[in-house]
Amino acid sequence: MHDAGVEHILAIMSASPPRLTIRIGLKADVAFGPGKADLLQGIEETGSIAAAGRRMGMSYKRAWYLIDTLNGYFREPLVVSVKGGKAGGGAHLTEAGKAVLAAYRQAERDASAATAAALATLVQLADP
C-alpha cells in the first residue's frame, strides 16, 4: 500500500478507531459487558453507586438493579454499600468485585489484541 493509503487509514482510525466490545453470558438472563464493567469502575472511582450511575446517565434505581443482579450471581458480593448518616453513605468494590472487573478488563485487552489485524482490515475496507 502506498504512503497516502496508509495515512488515510491512520486518519480514519485516529478519528474514530474501531472498538471491540465483549459481552459475557454468565447464565441465560445475566450478562457481563462494558456497561456493568464501567459501572463497577465508576463505583471504585467515586465510592458511590449514585455517582457512578450519574456518570453513565443512568438512574440510581437502574444502577442498583444491575449491582443487585451481579451480587446475586457471584458467590460473594461485588459491591457493598453503606447507608447514609452523619458519616455519609457510600459503596465500594469487594475483593471479588475488583477481581471480576480486572478479569473482564483483561479479557477486553486479550480480545482486542487477538482481533487487531481483523479490525485493521475492516478499517481498510471502510467507505471513507
N, CA, C and O atoms as a Tinker XYZ file with bonds, in Angstrom:
   512  protein
     1  N      0.849000   -1.170000    0.000000    73     2
     2  CA     0.000000    0.000000    0.000000    64     1     3
     3  C      0.894000    1.232000    0.000000    63     2     4     5
     4  O      1.916000    1.263000    0.686000    81     3
     5  N      0.514000    2.235000   -0.762000    73     3     6
     6  CA     1.325000    3.450000   -0.839000    64     5     7
     7  C      1.111000    4.318000    0.398000    63     6     8     9
     8  O      0.159000    4.116000    1.151000    81     7
     9  N      2.016000    5.295000    0.603000    73     7    10
    10  CA     2.009000    6.121000    1.809000    64     9    11
    11  C      0.695000    6.868000    2.010000    63    10    12    13
    12  O      0.225000    6.974000    3.143000    81    11
    13  N      0.091000    7.388000    0.946000    73    11    14
    14  CA    -1.167000    8.128000    1.083000    64    13    15
    15  C     -2.258000    7.208000    1.622000    63    14    16    17
    16  O     -3.088000    7.641000    2.421000    81    15
    17  N     -2.268000    5.955000    1.200000    73    15    18
    18  CA    -3.257000    4.993000    1.689000    64    17    19
    19  C     -3.079000    4.705000    3.165000    63    18    20    21
    20  O     -4.054000    4.630000    3.912000    81    19
    21  N     -1.848000    4.546000    3.580000    73    19    22
    22  CA    -1.569000    4.302000    4.993000    64    21    23
    23  C     -1.977000    5.510000    5.827000    63    22    24    25
    24  O     -2.578000    5.359000    6.891000    81    23
    25  N     -1.653000    6.712000    5.344000    73    23    26
    26  CA    -2.023000    7.930000    6.063000    64    25    27
    27  C     -3.538000    8.040000    6.188000    63    26    28    29
    28  O     -4.054000    8.447000    7.229000    81    27
    29  N     -4.248000    7.674000    5.121000    73    27    30
    30  CA    -5.713000    7.724000    5.131000    64    29    31
    31  C     -6.265000    6.765000    6.189000    63    30    32    33
    32  O     -7.163000    7.135000    6.945000    81    31
    33  N     -5.750000    5.562000    6.249000    73    31    34
    34  CA    -6.222000    4.573000    7.223000    64    33    35
    35  C     -5.930000    5.052000    8.642000    63    34    36    37
    36  O     -6.779000    4.932000    9.525000    81    35
    37  N     -4.752000    5.584000    8.862000    73    35    38
    38  CA    -4.412000    6.087000   10.187000    64    37    39
    39  C     -5.309000    7.253000   10.584000    63    38    40    41
    40  O     -5.679000    7.376000   11.751000    81    39
    41  N     -5.659000    8.098000    9.639000    73    39    42
    42  CA    -6.552000    9.223000    9.926000    64    41    43
    43  C     -7.932000    8.719000   10.332000    63    42    44    45
    44  O     -8.531000    9.238000   11.274000    81    43
    45  N     -8.438000    7.715000    9.630000    73    43    46
    46  CA    -9.743000    7.144000    9.971000    64    45    47
    47  C     -9.693000    6.524000   11.362000    63    46    48    49
    48  O    -10.593000    6.734000   12.176000    81    47
    49  N     -8.631000    5.756000   11.631000    73    47    50
    50  CA    -8.529000    5.079000   12.917000    64    49    51
    51  C     -8.386000    6.065000   14.067000    63    50    52    53
    52  O     -8.929000    5.834000   15.147000    81    51
    53  N     -7.661000    7.165000   13.854000    73    51    54
    54  CA    -7.481000    8.115000   14.942000    64    53    55
    55  C     -8.743000    8.939000   15.162000    63    54    56    57
    56  O     -9.019000    9.350000   16.289000    81    55
    57  N     -9.517000    9.188000   14.100000    73    55    58
    58  CA   -10.746000    9.965000   14.239000    64    57    59
    59  C    -11.828000    9.142000   14.934000    63    58    60    61
    60  O    -12.551000    9.666000   15.782000    81    59
    61  N    -11.944000    7.908000   14.599000    73    59    62
    62  CA   -12.958000    7.029000   15.173000    64    61    63
    63  C    -12.437000    5.600000   15.115000    63    62    64    65
    64  O    -12.830000    4.827000   14.242000    81    63
    65  N    -11.562000    5.252000   16.035000    73    63    66
    66  CA   -10.960000    3.926000   15.963000    64    65    67
    67  C    -12.006000    2.828000   16.153000    63    66    68    69
    68  O    -12.946000    2.990000   16.933000    81    67
    69  N    -11.846000    1.727000   15.451000    73    67    70
    70  CA   -12.783000    0.628000   15.665000    64    69    71
    71  C    -12.632000    0.134000   17.099000    63    70    72    73
    72  O    -11.535000    0.128000   17.658000    81    71
    73  N    -13.730000   -0.270000   17.670000    73    71    74
    74  CA   -13.712000   -0.687000   19.065000    64    73    75
    75  C    -14.404000   -2.028000   19.182000    63    74    76    77
    76  O    -15.526000   -2.210000   18.711000    81    75
    77  N    -13.735000   -2.942000   19.802000    73    75    78
    78  CA   -14.297000   -4.254000   20.049000    64    77    79
    79  C    -14.923000   -4.254000   21.436000    63    78    80    81
    80  O    -14.282000   -3.847000   22.405000    81    79
    81  N    -16.149000   -4.700000   21.538000    73    79    82
    82  CA   -16.766000   -4.848000   22.854000    64    81    83
    83  C    -17.120000   -6.308000   23.040000    63    82    84    85
    84  O    -17.480000   -7.005000   22.091000    81    83
    85  N    -17.013000   -6.755000   24.267000    73    83    86
    86  CA   -17.377000   -8.144000   24.547000    64    85    87
    87  C    -18.440000   -8.185000   25.629000    63    86    88    89
    88  O    -18.442000   -7.376000   26.557000    81    87
    89  N    -19.316000   -9.119000   25.494000    73    87    90
    90  CA   -20.376000   -9.354000   26.465000    64    89    91
    91  C    -20.296000  -10.833000   26.814000    63    90    92    93
    92  O    -20.341000  -11.693000   25.934000    81    91
    93  N    -20.177000  -11.117000   28.095000    73    91    94
    94  CA   -20.032000  -12.489000   28.565000    64    93    95
    95  C    -21.360000  -12.935000   29.156000    63    94    96    97
    96  O    -21.849000  -12.351000   30.123000    81    95
    97  N    -21.938000  -13.972000   28.568000    73    95    98
    98  CA   -23.182000  -14.533000   29.098000    64    97    99
    99  C    -22.857000  -15.398000   30.302000    63    98   100   101
   100  O    -22.275000  -16.474000   30.162000    81    99
   101  N    -23.231000  -14.930000   31.482000    73    99   102
   102  CA   -22.944000  -15.682000   32.696000    64   101   103
   103  C    -23.955000  -16.807000   32.889000    63   102   104   105
   104  O    -23.607000  -17.907000   33.317000    81   103
   105  N    -25.198000  -16.513000   32.569000    73   103   106
   106  CA   -26.273000  -17.508000   32.514000    64   105   107
   107  C    -27.360000  -16.920000   31.635000    63   106   108   109
   108  O    -27.199000  -15.814000   31.118000    81   107
   109  N    -28.445000  -17.619000   31.456000    73   107   110
   110  CA   -29.461000  -17.219000   30.476000    64   109   111
   111  C    -29.892000  -15.763000   30.606000    63   110   112   113
   112  O    -30.050000  -15.080000   29.594000    81   111
   113  N    -30.081000  -15.281000   31.809000    73   111   114
   114  CA   -30.601000  -13.925000   31.978000    64   113   115
   115  C    -29.604000  -12.955000   32.610000    63   114   116   117
   116  O    -29.991000  -11.863000   33.028000    81   115
   117  N    -28.336000  -13.333000   32.686000    73   115   118
   118  CA   -27.317000  -12.453000   33.267000    64   117   119
   119  C    -26.112000  -12.384000   32.337000    63   118   120   121
   120  O    -25.500000  -13.401000   32.012000    81   119
   121  N    -25.783000  -11.163000   31.915000    73   119   122
   122  CA   -24.609000  -10.949000   31.067000    64   121   123
   123  C    -23.718000   -9.911000   31.741000    63   122   124   125
   124  O    -24.181000   -9.077000   32.519000    81   123
   125  N    -22.453000   -9.985000   31.427000    73   123   126
   126  CA   -21.496000   -9.004000   31.931000    64   125   127
   127  C    -20.793000   -8.415000   30.727000    63   126   128   129
   128  O    -20.135000   -9.128000   29.970000    81   127
   129  N    -20.934000   -7.111000   30.553000    73   127   130
   130  CA   -20.342000   -6.450000   29.400000    64   129   131
   131  C    -19.797000   -5.091000   29.782000    63   130   132   133
   132  O    -19.568000   -4.814000   30.959000    81   131
   133  N    -19.587000   -4.241000   28.786000    73   131   134
   134  CA   -18.953000   -2.947000   29.045000    64   133   135
   135  C    -19.733000   -2.050000   29.996000    63   134   136   137
   136  O    -19.127000   -1.308000   30.768000    81   135
   137  N    -21.048000   -2.097000   29.960000    73   135   138
   138  CA   -21.839000   -1.242000   30.836000    64   137   139
   139  C    -21.659000   -1.598000   32.306000    63   138   140   141
   140  O    -21.422000   -0.719000   33.136000    81   139
   141  N    -21.771000   -2.869000   32.626000    73   139   142
   142  CA   -21.607000   -3.286000   34.023000    64   141   143
   143  C    -20.162000   -3.099000   34.471000    63   142   144   145
   144  O    -19.911000   -2.743000   35.622000    81   143
   145  N    -19.217000   -3.335000   33.576000    73   143   146
   146  CA   -17.810000   -3.110000   33.927000    64   145   147
   147  C    -17.581000   -1.627000   34.216000    63   146   148   149
   148  O    -16.912000   -1.280000   35.190000    81   147
   149  N    -18.134000   -0.755000   33.376000    73   147   150
   150  CA   -17.975000    0.682000   33.600000    64   149   151
   151  C    -18.659000    1.123000   34.894000    63   150   152   153
   152  O    -18.165000    2.010000   35.591000    81   151
   153  N    -19.799000    0.499000   35.212000    73   151   154
   154  CA   -20.489000    0.817000   36.462000    64   153   155
   155  C    -19.615000    0.429000   37.659000    63   154   156   157
   156  O    -19.458000    1.213000   38.595000    81   155
   157  N    -19.048000   -0.777000   37.628000    73   155   158
   158  CA   -18.148000   -1.199000   38.711000    64   157   159
   159  C    -16.957000   -0.244000   38.821000    63   158   160   161
   160  O    -16.570000    0.158000   39.918000    81   159
   161  N    -16.392000    0.105000   37.688000    73   159   162
   162  CA   -15.254000    1.018000   37.696000    64   161   163
   163  C    -15.656000    2.375000   38.277000    63   162   164   165
   164  O    -14.899000    2.978000   39.038000    81   163
   165  N    -16.832000    2.845000   37.920000    73   163   166
   166  CA   -17.319000    4.108000   38.448000    64   165   167
   167  C    -17.512000    4.066000   39.957000    63   166   168   169
   168  O    -17.215000    5.039000   40.651000    81   167
   169  N    -18.004000    2.950000   40.463000    73   167   170
   170  CA   -18.170000    2.799000   41.918000    64   169   171
   171  C    -16.802000    2.806000   42.589000    63   170   172   173
   172  O    -16.616000    3.425000   43.636000    81   171
   173  N    -15.855000    2.116000   41.980000    73   171   174
   174  CA   -14.495000    2.089000   42.523000    64   173   175
   175  C    -13.906000    3.504000   42.570000    63   174   176   177
   176  O    -13.240000    3.872000   43.538000    81   175
   177  N    -14.151000    4.280000   41.535000    73   175   178
   178  CA   -13.560000    5.619000   41.430000    64   177   179
   179  C    -14.291000    6.676000   42.260000    63   178   180   181
   180  O    -13.666000    7.612000   42.757000    81   179
   181  N    -15.611000    6.532000   42.412000    73   179   182
   182  CA   -16.380000    7.573000   43.106000    64   181   183
   183  C    -16.785000    7.185000   44.523000    63   182   184   185
   184  O    -17.084000    8.057000   45.339000    81   183
   185  N    -16.797000    5.898000   44.825000    73   183   186
   186  CA   -17.260000    5.460000   46.134000    64   185   187
   187  C    -18.765000    5.567000   46.290000    63   186   188   189
   188  O    -19.274000    5.621000   47.409000    81   187
   189  N    -19.486000    5.599000   45.164000    73   187   190
   190  CA   -20.932000    5.820000   45.212000    64   189   191
   191  C    -21.616000    5.156000   44.025000    63   190   192   193
   192  O    -21.188000    5.304000   42.880000    81   191
   193  N    -22.686000    4.422000   44.318000    73   191   194
   194  CA   -23.491000    3.829000   43.238000    64   193   195
   195  C    -24.203000    4.943000   42.481000    63   194   196   197
   196  O    -24.244000    4.926000   41.251000    81   195
   197  N    -24.763000    5.911000   43.202000    73   195   198
   198  CA   -25.488000    7.015000   42.560000    64   197   199
   199  C    -24.569000    7.815000   41.654000    63   198   200   201
   200  O    -24.933000    8.120000   40.518000    81   199
   201  N    -23.375000    8.161000   42.143000    73   199   202
   202  CA   -22.439000    8.953000   41.333000    64   201   203
   203  C    -21.970000    8.173000   40.116000    63   202   204   205
   204  O    -21.840000    8.734000   39.028000    81   203
   205  N    -21.716000    6.888000   40.293000    73   203   206
   206  CA   -21.292000    6.066000   39.157000    64   205   207
   207  C    -22.405000    5.999000   38.114000    63   206   208   209
   208  O    -22.141000    6.101000   36.916000    81   207
   209  N    -23.641000    5.830000   38.565000    73   207   210
   210  CA   -24.773000    5.800000   37.649000    64   209   211
   211  C    -24.947000    7.125000   36.921000    63   210   212   213
   212  O    -25.180000    7.146000   35.712000    81   211
   213  N    -24.836000    8.237000   37.656000    73   211   214
   214  CA   -24.966000    9.559000   37.027000    64   213   215
   215  C    -23.920000    9.760000   35.938000    63   214   216   217
   216  O    -24.226000   10.298000   34.875000    81   215
   217  N    -22.690000    9.333000   36.196000    73   215   218
   218  CA   -21.633000    9.460000   35.186000    64   217   219
   219  C    -22.005000    8.741000   33.898000    63   218   220   221
   220  O    -21.570000    9.125000   32.813000    81   219
   221  N    -22.807000    7.704000   34.027000    73   219   222
   222  CA   -23.202000    6.919000   32.860000    64   221   223
   223  C    -24.572000    7.319000   32.329000    63   222   224   225
   224  O    -25.051000    6.746000   31.351000    81   223
   225  N    -25.205000    8.298000   32.968000    73   223   226
   226  CA   -26.529000    8.731000   32.533000    64   225   227
   227  C    -27.630000    7.765000   32.921000    63   226   228   229
   228  O    -28.648000    7.683000   32.234000    81   227
   229  N    -27.448000    7.035000   34.004000    73   227   230
   230  CA   -28.496000    6.099000   34.432000    64   229   231
   231  C    -28.981000    6.453000   35.826000    63   230   232   233
   232  O    -28.260000    7.069000   36.612000    81   231
   233  N    -30.190000    6.064000   36.116000    73   231   234
   234  CA   -30.778000    6.354000   37.418000    64   233   235
   235  C    -30.126000    5.495000   38.504000    63   234   236   237
   236  O    -29.524000    4.457000   38.230000    81   235
   237  N    -30.268000    5.960000   39.729000    73   235   238
   238  CA   -29.779000    5.183000   40.864000    64   237   239
   239  C    -30.479000    3.833000   40.903000    63   238   240   241
   240  O    -29.853000    2.805000   41.161000    81   239
   241  N    -31.791000    3.847000   40.643000    73   239   242
   242  CA   -32.570000    2.601000   40.675000    64   241   243
   243  C    -32.017000    1.588000   39.670000    63   242   244   245
   244  O    -31.863000    0.410000   39.995000    81   243
   245  N    -31.721000    2.042000   38.458000    73   243   246
   246  CA   -31.169000    1.153000   37.426000    64   245   247
   247  C    -29.786000    0.656000   37.834000    63   246   248   249
   248  O    -29.488000   -0.531000   37.700000    81   247
   249  N    -28.936000    1.563000   38.333000    73   247   250
   250  CA   -27.589000    1.173000   38.758000    64   249   251
   251  C    -27.675000    0.143000   39.881000    63   250   252   253
   252  O    -26.968000   -0.865000   39.861000    81   251
   253  N    -28.535000    0.398000   40.849000    73   251   254
   254  CA   -28.664000   -0.538000   41.965000    64   253   255
   255  C    -29.186000   -1.890000   41.483000    63   254   256   257
   256  O    -28.728000   -2.927000   41.961000    81   255
   257  N    -30.132000   -1.897000   40.548000    73   255   258
   258  CA   -30.645000   -3.156000   39.992000    64   257   259
   259  C    -29.512000   -3.972000   39.355000    63   258   260   261
   260  O    -29.412000   -5.180000   39.572000    81   259
   261  N    -28.667000   -3.304000   38.571000    73   259   262
   262  CA   -27.552000   -4.009000   37.921000    64   261   263
   263  C    -26.587000   -4.579000   38.954000    63   262   264   265
   264  O    -26.124000   -5.711000   38.814000    81   263
   265  N    -26.284000   -3.805000   39.983000    73   263   266
   266  CA   -25.388000   -4.273000   41.035000    64   265   267
   267  C    -26.023000   -5.437000   41.785000    63   266   268   269
   268  O    -25.352000   -6.425000   42.084000    81   267
   269  N    -27.303000   -5.326000   42.087000    73   267   270
   270  CA   -28.006000   -6.394000   42.795000    64   269   271
   271  C    -27.985000   -7.693000   41.975000    63   270   272   273
   272  O    -27.808000   -8.781000   42.524000    81   271
   273  N    -28.166000   -7.562000   40.663000    73   271   274
   274  CA   -28.116000   -8.731000   39.781000    64   273   275
   275  C    -26.736000   -9.385000   39.834000    63   274   276   277
   276  O    -26.626000  -10.605000   39.962000    81   275
   277  N    -25.689000   -8.572000   39.737000    73   275   278
   278  CA   -24.333000   -9.116000   39.802000    64   277   279
   279  C    -24.034000   -9.718000   41.173000    63   278   280   281
   280  O    -23.459000  -10.803000   41.265000    81   279
   281  N    -24.418000   -9.023000   42.225000    73   279   282
   282  CA   -24.190000   -9.545000   43.570000    64   281   283
   283  C    -24.879000  -10.887000   43.770000    63   282   284   285
   284  O    -24.370000  -11.750000   44.484000    81   283
   285  N    -26.035000  -11.063000   43.140000    73   283   286
   286  CA   -26.768000  -12.318000   43.263000    64   285   287
   287  C    -26.177000  -13.447000   42.447000    63   286   288   289
   288  O    -26.399000  -14.617000   42.759000    81   287
   289  N    -25.434000  -13.121000   41.416000    73   287   290
   290  CA   -24.864000  -14.155000   40.553000    64   289   291
   291  C    -23.591000  -14.751000   41.130000    63   290   292   293
   292  O    -23.416000  -15.970000   41.112000    81   291
   293  N    -22.705000  -13.915000   41.638000    73   291   294
   294  CA   -21.404000  -14.382000   42.110000    64   293   295
   295  C    -21.494000  -14.916000   43.540000    63   294   296   297
   296  O    -22.388000  -14.542000   44.299000    81   295
   297  N    -20.554000  -15.798000   43.896000    73   295   298
   298  CA   -20.533000  -16.390000   45.231000    64   297   299
   299  C    -20.456000  -15.338000   46.330000    63   298   300   301
   300  O    -21.080000  -15.469000   47.383000    81   299
   301  N    -19.679000  -14.295000   46.064000    73   299   302
   302  CA   -19.527000  -13.207000   47.021000    64   301   303
   303  C    -20.029000  -11.930000   46.354000    63   302   304   305
   304  O    -19.947000  -11.800000   45.133000    81   303
   305  N    -20.549000  -10.985000   47.142000    73   303   306
   306  CA   -20.991000   -9.727000   46.522000    64   305   307
   307  C    -19.813000   -8.990000   45.900000    63   306   308   309
   308  O    -18.687000   -9.056000   46.393000    81   307
   309  N    -20.096000   -8.287000   44.806000    73   307   310
   310  CA   -19.074000   -7.487000   44.138000    64   309   311
   311  C    -19.018000   -6.081000   44.701000    63   310   312   313
   312  O    -17.969000   -5.437000   44.690000    81   311
   313  N    -20.156000   -5.607000   45.192000    73   311   314
   314  CA   -20.270000   -4.251000   45.727000    64   313   315
   315  C    -20.952000   -4.325000   47.082000    63   314   316   317
   316  O    -21.928000   -5.053000   47.265000    81   315
   317  N    -20.421000   -3.560000   48.028000    73   315   318
   318  CA   -21.031000   -3.417000   49.346000    64   317   319
   319  C    -21.349000   -1.942000   49.522000    63   318   320   321
   320  O    -20.522000   -1.074000   49.245000    81   319
   321  N    -22.569000   -1.675000   49.989000    73   319   322
   322  CA   -22.950000   -0.279000   50.208000    64   321   323
   323  C    -23.192000   -0.048000   51.693000    63   322   324   325
   324  O    -23.555000   -0.955000   52.441000    81   323
   325  N    -22.977000    1.203000   52.088000    73   323   326
   326  CA   -23.197000    1.636000   53.463000    64   325   327
   327  C    -24.234000    2.738000   53.414000    63   326   328   329
   328  O    -24.090000    3.700000   52.660000    81   327
   329  N    -25.281000    2.601000   54.215000    73   327   330
   330  CA   -26.335000    3.616000   54.226000    64   329   331
   331  C    -25.787000    4.941000   54.732000    63   330   332   333
   332  O    -24.814000    4.983000   55.485000    81   331
   333  N    -26.430000    6.019000   54.304000    73   331   334
   334  CA   -26.024000    7.364000   54.711000    64   333   335
   335  C    -26.205000    7.598000   56.200000    63   334   336   337
   336  O    -26.684000    6.726000   56.924000    81   335
   337  N    -25.838000    8.726000   56.626000    73   335   338
   338  CA   -25.912000    9.103000   58.041000    64   337   339
   339  C    -24.962000   10.256000   58.255000    63   338   340   341
   340  O    -24.601000   10.961000   57.312000    81   339
   341  N    -24.559000   10.447000   59.490000    73   339   342
   342  CA   -23.629000   11.540000   59.781000    64   341   343
   343  C    -22.328000   11.394000   59.003000    63   342   344   345
   344  O    -21.777000   12.374000   58.501000    81   343
   345  N    -21.852000   10.171000   58.911000    73   343   346
   346  CA   -20.589000    9.929000   58.191000    64   345   347
   347  C    -20.816000    9.831000   56.690000    63   346   348   349
   348  O    -19.853000    9.759000   55.926000    81   347
   349  N    -22.062000    9.828000   56.258000    73   347   350
   350  CA   -22.357000    9.699000   54.833000    64   349   351
   351  C    -22.382000    8.241000   54.428000    63   350   352   353
   352  O    -21.848000    7.381000   55.127000    81   351
   353  N    -22.992000    7.977000   53.318000    73   351   354
   354  CA   -23.069000    6.620000   52.821000    64   353   355
   355  C    -21.961000    6.372000   51.829000    63   354   356   357
   356  O    -20.963000    7.091000   51.790000    81   355
   357  N    -22.148000    5.366000   51.047000    73   355   358
   358  CA   -21.162000    5.080000   50.021000    64   357   359
   359  C    -21.208000    3.633000   49.612000    63   358   360   361
   360  O    -22.020000    2.848000   50.101000    81   359
   361  N    -20.334000    3.302000   48.720000    73   359   362
   362  CA   -20.240000    1.930000   48.227000    64   361   363
   363  C    -18.802000    1.681000   47.808000    63   362   364   365
   364  O    -18.066000    2.605000   47.463000    81   363
   365  N    -18.422000    0.424000   47.846000    73   363   366
   366  CA   -17.084000    0.073000   47.383000    64   365   367
   367  C    -17.092000   -1.341000   46.818000    63   366   368   369
   368  O    -17.959000   -2.155000   47.136000    81   367
   369  N    -16.115000   -1.606000   45.979000    73   367   370
   370  CA   -15.962000   -2.945000   45.437000    64   369   371
   371  C    -15.304000   -3.829000   46.490000    63   370   372   373
   372  O    -14.391000   -3.406000   47.199000    81   371
   373  N    -15.782000   -5.044000   46.573000    73   371   374
   374  CA   -15.139000   -6.041000   47.413000    64   373   375
   375  C    -13.933000   -6.591000   46.653000    63   374   376   377
   376  O    -13.706000   -6.233000   45.498000    81   375
   377  N    -13.177000   -7.445000   47.293000    73   375   378
   378  CA   -12.063000   -8.090000   46.584000    64   377   379
   379  C    -12.595000   -8.886000   45.397000    63   378   380   381
   380  O    -11.966000   -8.918000   44.339000    81   379
   381  N    -13.748000   -9.529000   45.567000    73   379   382
   382  CA   -14.358000  -10.265000   44.449000    64   381   383
   383  C    -14.732000   -9.308000   43.325000    63   382   384   385
   384  O    -14.539000   -9.625000   42.151000    81   383
   385  N    -15.267000   -8.139000   43.672000    73   383   386
   386  CA   -15.628000   -7.142000   42.669000    64   385   387
   387  C    -14.412000   -6.658000   41.904000    63   386   388   389
   388  O    -14.455000   -6.511000   40.683000    81   387
   389  N    -13.333000   -6.411000   42.621000    73   387   390
   390  CA   -12.090000   -5.993000   41.965000    64   389   391
   391  C    -11.561000   -7.086000   41.051000    63   390   392   393
   392  O    -11.063000   -6.804000   39.961000    81   391
   393  N    -11.668000   -8.339000   41.494000    73   391   394
   394  CA   -11.179000   -9.462000   40.682000    64   393   395
   395  C    -12.019000   -9.640000   39.419000    63   394   396   397
   396  O    -11.472000   -9.898000   38.347000    81   395
   397  N    -13.344000   -9.505000   39.533000    73   395   398
   398  CA   -14.230000   -9.632000   38.363000    64   397   399
   399  C    -13.935000   -8.510000   37.371000    63   398   400   401
   400  O    -13.822000   -8.759000   36.171000    81   399
   401  N    -13.810000   -7.280000   37.861000    73   399   402
   402  CA   -13.521000   -6.156000   36.973000    64   401   403
   403  C    -12.169000   -6.343000   36.291000    63   402   404   405
   404  O    -12.046000   -6.110000   35.089000    81   403
   405  N    -11.161000   -6.761000   37.044000    73   403   406
   406  CA    -9.827000   -6.972000   36.463000    64   405   407
   407  C     -9.854000   -8.086000   35.412000    63   406   408   409
   408  O     -9.212000   -7.967000   34.369000    81   407
   409  N    -10.591000   -9.165000   35.681000    73   407   410
   410  CA   -10.678000  -10.268000   34.718000    64   409   411
   411  C    -11.368000   -9.815000   33.436000    63   410   412   413
   412  O    -10.950000  -10.190000   32.341000    81   411
   413  N    -12.422000   -9.011000   33.567000    73   411   414
   414  CA   -13.119000   -8.512000   32.382000    64   413   415
   415  C    -12.222000   -7.583000   31.575000    63   414   416   417
   416  O    -12.152000   -7.698000   30.351000    81   415
   417  N    -11.535000   -6.664000   32.248000    73   415   418
   418  CA   -10.634000   -5.741000   31.540000    64   417   419
   419  C     -9.511000   -6.510000   30.846000    63   418   420   421
   420  O     -9.082000   -6.128000   29.757000    81   419
   421  N     -9.031000   -7.591000   31.467000    73   419   422
   422  CA    -8.004000   -8.408000   30.823000    64   421   423
   423  C     -8.583000   -9.100000   29.594000    63   422   424   425
   424  O     -7.920000   -9.178000   28.560000    81   423
   425  N     -9.805000   -9.601000   29.695000    73   423   426
   426  CA   -10.456000  -10.230000   28.546000    64   425   427
   427  C    -10.608000   -9.228000   27.405000    63   426   428   429
   428  O    -10.419000   -9.581000   26.241000    81   427
   429  N    -10.950000   -7.972000   27.734000    73   427   430
   430  CA   -11.043000   -6.926000   26.705000    64   429   431
   431  C     -9.701000   -6.718000   26.011000    63   430   432   433
   432  O     -9.630000   -6.655000   24.783000    81   431
   433  N     -8.642000   -6.613000   26.805000    73   431   434
   434  CA    -7.308000   -6.406000   26.220000    64   433   435
   435  C     -6.899000   -7.593000   25.353000    63   434   436   437
   436  O     -6.376000   -7.413000   24.253000    81   435
   437  N     -7.135000   -8.797000   25.846000    73   435   438
   438  CA    -6.774000  -10.003000   25.092000    64   437   439
   439  C     -7.556000  -10.087000   23.778000    63   438   440   441
   440  O     -6.989000  -10.399000   22.730000    81   439
   441  N     -8.852000   -9.809000   23.843000    73   439   442
   442  CA    -9.684000   -9.868000   22.644000    64   441   443
   443  C     -9.268000   -8.799000   21.639000    63   442   444   445
   444  O     -9.233000   -9.058000   20.436000    81   443
   445  N     -8.955000   -7.604000   22.124000    73   443   446
   446  CA    -8.519000   -6.527000   21.227000    64   445   447
   447  C     -7.219000   -6.877000   20.536000    63   446   448   449
   448  O     -7.059000   -6.641000   19.339000    81   447
   449  N     -6.292000   -7.442000   21.290000    73   447   450
   450  CA    -5.001000   -7.832000   20.705000    64   449   451
   451  C     -5.202000   -8.936000   19.669000    63   450   452   453
   452  O     -4.574000   -8.926000   18.611000    81   451
   453  N     -6.078000   -9.882000   19.981000    73   451   454
   454  CA    -6.300000  -11.009000   19.070000    64   453   455
   455  C     -7.016000  -10.595000   17.790000    63   454   456   457
   456  O     -6.894000  -11.274000   16.770000    81   455
   457  N     -7.750000   -9.505000   17.826000    73   455   458
   458  CA    -8.527000   -9.093000   16.650000    64   457   459
   459  C     -7.978000   -7.849000   15.967000    63   458   460   461
   460  O     -8.623000   -7.306000   15.071000    81   459
   461  N     -6.814000   -7.394000   16.369000    73   459   462
   462  CA    -6.253000   -6.153000   15.820000    64   461   463
   463  C     -6.127000   -6.203000   14.294000    63   462   464   465
   464  O     -6.466000   -5.234000   13.616000    81   463
   465  N     -5.651000   -7.300000   13.761000    73   463   466
   466  CA    -5.474000   -7.408000   12.308000    64   465   467
   467  C     -6.826000   -7.363000   11.592000    63   466   468   469
   468  O     -6.961000   -6.716000   10.553000    81   467
   469  N     -7.812000   -8.045000   12.145000    73   467   470
   470  CA    -9.147000   -8.039000   11.527000    64   469   471
   471  C     -9.758000   -6.644000   11.577000    63   470   472   473
   472  O    -10.395000   -6.214000   10.615000    81   471
   473  N     -9.574000   -5.938000   12.679000    73   471   474
   474  CA   -10.099000   -4.570000   12.781000    64   473   475
   475  C     -9.400000   -3.654000   11.783000    63   474   476   477
   476  O    -10.037000   -2.793000   11.177000    81   475
   477  N     -8.108000   -3.833000   11.613000    73   475   478
   478  CA    -7.358000   -3.016000   10.630000    64   477   479
   479  C     -7.886000   -3.288000    9.228000    63   478   480   481
   480  O     -7.999000   -2.366000    8.420000    81   479
   481  N     -8.209000   -4.541000    8.933000    73   479   482
   482  CA    -8.770000   -4.880000    7.622000    64   481   483
   483  C    -10.121000   -4.204000    7.425000    63   482   484   485
   484  O    -10.404000   -3.692000    6.342000    81   483
   485  N    -10.950000   -4.198000    8.452000    73   483   486
   486  CA   -12.248000   -3.535000    8.357000    64   485   487
   487  C    -12.080000   -2.046000    8.087000    63   486   488   489
   488  O    -12.830000   -1.468000    7.300000    81   487
   489  N    -11.097000   -1.420000    8.735000    73   487   490
   490  CA   -10.843000   -0.003000    8.513000    64   489   491
   491  C    -10.398000    0.212000    7.065000    63   490   492   493
   492  O    -10.837000    1.160000    6.414000    81   491
   493  N     -9.542000   -0.650000    6.570000    73   491   494
   494  CA    -9.067000   -0.517000    5.191000    64   493   495
   495  C    -10.205000   -0.634000    4.187000    63   494   496   497
   496  O    -10.201000    0.020000    3.144000    81   495
   497  N    -11.167000   -1.466000    4.513000    73   495   498
   498  CA   -12.283000   -1.709000    3.595000    64   497   499
   499  C    -13.450000   -0.738000    3.792000    63   498   500   501
   500  O    -14.417000   -0.748000    3.030000    81   499
   501  N    -13.344000    0.097000    4.822000    73   499   502
   502  CA   -14.427000    1.035000    5.127000    64   501   503
   503  C    -14.552000    2.095000    4.031000    63   502   504   505
   504  O    -13.581000    2.465000    3.370000    81   503
   505  N    -15.777000    2.561000    3.873000    73   503   506
   506  CA   -16.050000    3.651000    2.941000    64   505   507
   507  C    -15.692000    4.952000    3.651000    63   506   508   509
   508  O    -16.266000    5.256000    4.697000    81   507
   509  N    -14.758000    5.722000    3.107000    73   507   510
   510  CA   -14.305000    6.936000    3.802000    64   509   511
   511  C    -15.398000    7.976000    3.960000    63   510   512
   512  O    -15.157000    9.043000    4.525000    81   511
